[in-house]
Short mmCIF file of C-alpha atoms and ligand atoms in Angstrom, two decimals:
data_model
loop_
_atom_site.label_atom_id
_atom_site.label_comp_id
_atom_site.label_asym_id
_atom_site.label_seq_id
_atom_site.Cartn_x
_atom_site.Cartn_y
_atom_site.Cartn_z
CA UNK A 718 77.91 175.95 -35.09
CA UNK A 719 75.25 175.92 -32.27
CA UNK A 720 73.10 178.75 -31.61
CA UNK A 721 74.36 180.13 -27.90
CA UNK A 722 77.91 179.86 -29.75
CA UNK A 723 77.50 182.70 -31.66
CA UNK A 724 75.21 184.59 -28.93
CA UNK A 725 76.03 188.14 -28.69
CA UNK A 726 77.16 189.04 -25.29
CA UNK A 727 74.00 190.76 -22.98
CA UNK A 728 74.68 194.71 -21.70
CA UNK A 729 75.36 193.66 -18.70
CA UNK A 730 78.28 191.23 -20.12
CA UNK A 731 79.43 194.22 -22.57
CA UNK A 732 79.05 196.37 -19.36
CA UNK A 733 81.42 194.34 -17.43
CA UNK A 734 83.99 193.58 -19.87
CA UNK A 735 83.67 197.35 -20.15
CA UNK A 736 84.93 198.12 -16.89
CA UNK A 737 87.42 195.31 -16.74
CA UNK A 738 89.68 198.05 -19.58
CA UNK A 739 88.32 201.01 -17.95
CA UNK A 740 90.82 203.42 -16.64
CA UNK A 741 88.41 206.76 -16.89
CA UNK A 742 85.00 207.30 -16.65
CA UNK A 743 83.82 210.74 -18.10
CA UNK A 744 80.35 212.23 -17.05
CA UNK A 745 78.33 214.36 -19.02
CA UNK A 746 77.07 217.25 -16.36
CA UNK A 747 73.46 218.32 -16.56
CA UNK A 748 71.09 215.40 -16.15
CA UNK A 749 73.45 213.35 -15.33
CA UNK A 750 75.22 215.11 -12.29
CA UNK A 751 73.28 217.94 -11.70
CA UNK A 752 69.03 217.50 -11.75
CA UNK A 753 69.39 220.93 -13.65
CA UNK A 754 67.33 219.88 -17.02
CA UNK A 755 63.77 221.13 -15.46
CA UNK A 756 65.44 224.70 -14.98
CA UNK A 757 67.29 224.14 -18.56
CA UNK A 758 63.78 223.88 -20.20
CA UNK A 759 62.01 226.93 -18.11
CA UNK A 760 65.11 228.59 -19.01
CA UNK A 761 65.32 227.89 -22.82
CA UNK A 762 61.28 228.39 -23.64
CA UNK A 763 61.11 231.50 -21.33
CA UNK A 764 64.23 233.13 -23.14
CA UNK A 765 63.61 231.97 -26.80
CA UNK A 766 59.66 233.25 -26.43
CA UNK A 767 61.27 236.56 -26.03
CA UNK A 768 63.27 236.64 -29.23
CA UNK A 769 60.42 235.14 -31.17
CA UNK A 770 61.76 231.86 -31.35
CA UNK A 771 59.50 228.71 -30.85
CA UNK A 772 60.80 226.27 -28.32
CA UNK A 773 59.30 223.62 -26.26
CA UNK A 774 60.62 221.74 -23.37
CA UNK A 775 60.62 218.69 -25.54
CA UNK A 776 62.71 220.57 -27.81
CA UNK A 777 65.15 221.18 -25.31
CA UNK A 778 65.56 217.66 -24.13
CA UNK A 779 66.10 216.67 -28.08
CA UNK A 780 69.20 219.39 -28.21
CA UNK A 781 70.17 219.05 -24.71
CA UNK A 782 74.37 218.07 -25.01
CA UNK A 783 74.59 220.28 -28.45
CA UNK A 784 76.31 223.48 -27.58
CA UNK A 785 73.95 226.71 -27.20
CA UNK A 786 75.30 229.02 -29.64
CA UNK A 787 74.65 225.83 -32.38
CA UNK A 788 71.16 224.94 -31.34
CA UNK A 789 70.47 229.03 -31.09
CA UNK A 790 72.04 229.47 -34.71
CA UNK A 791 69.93 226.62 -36.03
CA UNK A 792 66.60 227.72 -34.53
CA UNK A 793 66.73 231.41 -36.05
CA UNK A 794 67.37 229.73 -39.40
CA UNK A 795 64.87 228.00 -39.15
CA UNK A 796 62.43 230.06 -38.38
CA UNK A 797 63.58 232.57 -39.52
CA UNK A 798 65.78 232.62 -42.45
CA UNK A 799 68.59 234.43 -40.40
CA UNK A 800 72.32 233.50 -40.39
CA UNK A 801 73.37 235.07 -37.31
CA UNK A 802 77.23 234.84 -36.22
CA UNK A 803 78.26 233.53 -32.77
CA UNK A 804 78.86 236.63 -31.07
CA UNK A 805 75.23 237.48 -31.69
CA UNK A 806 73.70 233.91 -30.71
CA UNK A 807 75.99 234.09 -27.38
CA UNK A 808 73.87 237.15 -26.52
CA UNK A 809 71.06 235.26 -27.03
CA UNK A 810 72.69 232.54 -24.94
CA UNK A 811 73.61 234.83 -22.48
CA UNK A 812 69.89 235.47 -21.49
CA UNK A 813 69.05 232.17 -21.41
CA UNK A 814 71.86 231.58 -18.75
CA UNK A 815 70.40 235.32 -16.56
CA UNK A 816 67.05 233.33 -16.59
CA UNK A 817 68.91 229.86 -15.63
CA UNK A 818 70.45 231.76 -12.57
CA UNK A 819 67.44 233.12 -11.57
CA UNK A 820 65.71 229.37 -10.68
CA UNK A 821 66.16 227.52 -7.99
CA UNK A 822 69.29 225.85 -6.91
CA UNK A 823 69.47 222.10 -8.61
CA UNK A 824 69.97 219.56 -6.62
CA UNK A 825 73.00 217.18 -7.55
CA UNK A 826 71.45 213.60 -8.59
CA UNK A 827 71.40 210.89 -6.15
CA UNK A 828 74.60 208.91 -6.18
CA UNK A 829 76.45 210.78 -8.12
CA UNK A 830 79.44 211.78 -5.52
CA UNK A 831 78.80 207.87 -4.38
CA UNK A 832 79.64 206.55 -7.29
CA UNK A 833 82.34 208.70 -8.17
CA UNK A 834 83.66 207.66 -5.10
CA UNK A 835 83.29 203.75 -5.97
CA UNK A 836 84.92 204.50 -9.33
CA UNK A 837 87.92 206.03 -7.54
CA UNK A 838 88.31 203.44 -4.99
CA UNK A 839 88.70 201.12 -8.12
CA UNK A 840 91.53 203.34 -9.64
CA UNK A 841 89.25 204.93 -12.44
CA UNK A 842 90.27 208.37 -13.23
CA UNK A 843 87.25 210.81 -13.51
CA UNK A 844 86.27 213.36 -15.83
CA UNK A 845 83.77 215.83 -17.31
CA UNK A 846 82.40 216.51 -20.61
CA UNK A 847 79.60 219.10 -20.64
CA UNK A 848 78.28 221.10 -23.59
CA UNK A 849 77.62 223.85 -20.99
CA UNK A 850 78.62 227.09 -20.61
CA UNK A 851 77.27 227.95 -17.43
CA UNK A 852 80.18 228.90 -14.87
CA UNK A 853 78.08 228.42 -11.89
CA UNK A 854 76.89 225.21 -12.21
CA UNK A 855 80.74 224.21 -13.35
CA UNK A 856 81.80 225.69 -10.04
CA UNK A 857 79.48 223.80 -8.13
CA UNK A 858 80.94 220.48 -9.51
CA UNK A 859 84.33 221.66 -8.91
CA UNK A 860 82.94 222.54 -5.02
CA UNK A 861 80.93 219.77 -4.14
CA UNK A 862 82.47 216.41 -5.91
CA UNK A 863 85.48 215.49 -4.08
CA UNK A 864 86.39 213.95 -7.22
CA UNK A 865 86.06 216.44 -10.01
CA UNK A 866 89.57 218.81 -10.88
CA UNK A 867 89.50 221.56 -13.70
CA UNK A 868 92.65 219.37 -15.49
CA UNK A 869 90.14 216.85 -16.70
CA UNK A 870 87.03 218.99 -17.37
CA UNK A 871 85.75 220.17 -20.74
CA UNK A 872 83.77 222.37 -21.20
CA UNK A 873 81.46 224.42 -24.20
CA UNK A 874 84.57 226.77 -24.62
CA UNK A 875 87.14 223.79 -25.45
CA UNK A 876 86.15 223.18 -28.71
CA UNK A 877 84.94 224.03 -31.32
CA UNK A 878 82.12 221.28 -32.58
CA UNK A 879 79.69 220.19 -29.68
CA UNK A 880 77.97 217.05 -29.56
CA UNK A 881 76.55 215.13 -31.16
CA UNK A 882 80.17 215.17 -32.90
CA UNK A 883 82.83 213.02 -30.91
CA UNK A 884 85.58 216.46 -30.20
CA UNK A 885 84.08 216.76 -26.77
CA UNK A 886 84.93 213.10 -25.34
CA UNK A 887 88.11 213.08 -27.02
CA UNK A 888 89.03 216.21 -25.79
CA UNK A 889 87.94 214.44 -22.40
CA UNK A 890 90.20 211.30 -23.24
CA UNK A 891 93.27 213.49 -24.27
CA UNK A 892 92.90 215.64 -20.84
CA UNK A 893 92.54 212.33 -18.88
CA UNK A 894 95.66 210.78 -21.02
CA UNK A 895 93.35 207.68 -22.06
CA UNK A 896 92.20 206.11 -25.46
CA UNK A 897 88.65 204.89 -26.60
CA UNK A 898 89.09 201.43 -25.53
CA UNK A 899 89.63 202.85 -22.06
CA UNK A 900 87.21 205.18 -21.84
CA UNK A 901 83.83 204.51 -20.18
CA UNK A 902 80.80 208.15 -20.94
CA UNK A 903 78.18 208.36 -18.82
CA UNK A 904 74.99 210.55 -21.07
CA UNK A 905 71.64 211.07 -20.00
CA UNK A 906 70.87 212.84 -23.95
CA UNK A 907 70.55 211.32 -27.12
CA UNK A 908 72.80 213.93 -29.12
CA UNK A 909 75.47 213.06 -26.26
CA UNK A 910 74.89 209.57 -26.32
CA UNK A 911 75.99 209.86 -30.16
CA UNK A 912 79.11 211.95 -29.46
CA UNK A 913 79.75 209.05 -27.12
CA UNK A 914 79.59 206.62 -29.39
CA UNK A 915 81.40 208.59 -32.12
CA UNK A 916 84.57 209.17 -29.85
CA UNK A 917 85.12 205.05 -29.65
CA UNK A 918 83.74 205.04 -25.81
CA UNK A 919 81.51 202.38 -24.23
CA UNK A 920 78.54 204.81 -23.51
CA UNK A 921 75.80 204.11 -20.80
CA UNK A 922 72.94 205.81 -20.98
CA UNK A 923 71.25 207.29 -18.02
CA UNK A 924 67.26 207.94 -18.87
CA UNK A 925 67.11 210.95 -16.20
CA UNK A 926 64.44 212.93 -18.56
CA UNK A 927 60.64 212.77 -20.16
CA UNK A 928 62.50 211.38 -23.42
CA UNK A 929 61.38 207.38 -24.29
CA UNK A 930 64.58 204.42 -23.81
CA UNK A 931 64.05 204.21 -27.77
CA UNK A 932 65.55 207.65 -28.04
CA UNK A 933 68.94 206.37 -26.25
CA UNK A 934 69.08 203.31 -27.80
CA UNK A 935 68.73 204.48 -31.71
CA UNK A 936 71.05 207.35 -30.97
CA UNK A 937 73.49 204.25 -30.24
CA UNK A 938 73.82 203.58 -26.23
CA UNK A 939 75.81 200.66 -24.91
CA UNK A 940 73.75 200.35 -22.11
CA UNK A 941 70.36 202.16 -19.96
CA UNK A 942 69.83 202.88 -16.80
CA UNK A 943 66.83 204.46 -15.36
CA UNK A 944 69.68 206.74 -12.82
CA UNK A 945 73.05 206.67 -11.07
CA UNK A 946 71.85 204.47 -8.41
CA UNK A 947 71.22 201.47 -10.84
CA UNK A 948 75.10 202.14 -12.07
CA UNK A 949 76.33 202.16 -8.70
CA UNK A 950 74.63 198.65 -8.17
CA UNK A 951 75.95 197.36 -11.99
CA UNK A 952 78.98 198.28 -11.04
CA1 CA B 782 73.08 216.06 -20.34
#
């Protein structure tokens, strides 16, 4: 058999056969949606310096997707030798979200209500899978994207296991009444990337952050894009 017979097909072929099953596209929040990751990191290092715990902003981009309370509950056994229960690492989470609220108002990335639009206008449902917790910022999406209802949003509190493992998305798919094969996750974060992958979903990756492509690529995306406005023109 020749050569460009067995090719494999380019991203950009895999991104368009992609959309040709789509019938839901589900977005990942912060990083993706929101610019909010600078404030995340302030946040996180400010509030973990004050229960002893070492944390640096490059930490925070590495976790970023995984669900507080877990990455909280793994740092103070780490460090620590602690196994501390969820109520107490929510306290701990709790702080981190005061000093979150205290920063300045994110702005919402560029293109993101555009290409929401664009995805409606092609009779994609959309939908949102965030590992946060943070009310506020959930509101604002519910506010200010046209698009975005509470039936098909998932949030920290609707399961159980947080990315990197796959419950999120599905719990996405099931809320948007779609399978795998139809299902299109937009990440900016490796450990979301994976839980993208894991759920069955053709995942682009969105490199919003300090983090190198290799990051998004070994943690298994379909697809990068330095930001929204390079989707908007793939699509
Ligand atoms: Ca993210």
């Amino acid at each position: 058999m020749m050569a460009e017979d067995n090719k494999e097909p380019t991203a950009n072929e895999s991104l368009k056969s992609a959309l040709g099953h789509a019938k839901c596209v589900l977005f990942d929040m912060d990083g993706v949606l929101i610019d909010s990751m600078p404030n995340h990191a302030i946040a996180w290092v400010q509030s973990m310096t004050s229960f002893g715990i070492t944390m640096t902003a490059n930490d925070v981009y590495l976790t970023e997707g995984a669900r507080g309370v877990d990455t909280i509950r793994k740092m103070v056994k780490e460090q620590q030798g602690r196994d501390i229960d969820e109520a107490e690492a929510q306290k701990m989470y709790d702080d981190k979200t005061h000093r979150f609220g205290l920063l300045p108002k994110p702005r919402i990335m560029p293109y993101a209500i555009e290409l929401q639009e664009k995805l409606h206008c092609m009779g994609i449902k959309i939908g949102i899978v965030t590992g946060s917790g943070q009310r506020p910022l959930i509101n604002r999406l519910l506010k200010e994207f046209p698009r975005v209802t509470e039936d098909k949003l998932v949030t920290a509190y609707d399961v159980k296991n947080g990315k990197p493992l796959p419950d999120p998305y599905l719990a996405g798919m099931k809320k948007c009444n779609v399978c795998p094969s139809e299902t299109i996750v937009i990440e900016n974060a490796p450990l979301g990337v994976m839980a993208g992958v894991a759920a069955g979903a053709f995942t682009i990756a969105v490199n919003t952050g300090p983090l190198p492509d290799s990051a998004l690529i070994e943690a298994g995306a379909d697809i990068i894009f330095k930001n929204l406005k390079e989707v908007y023109e793939a699509i």
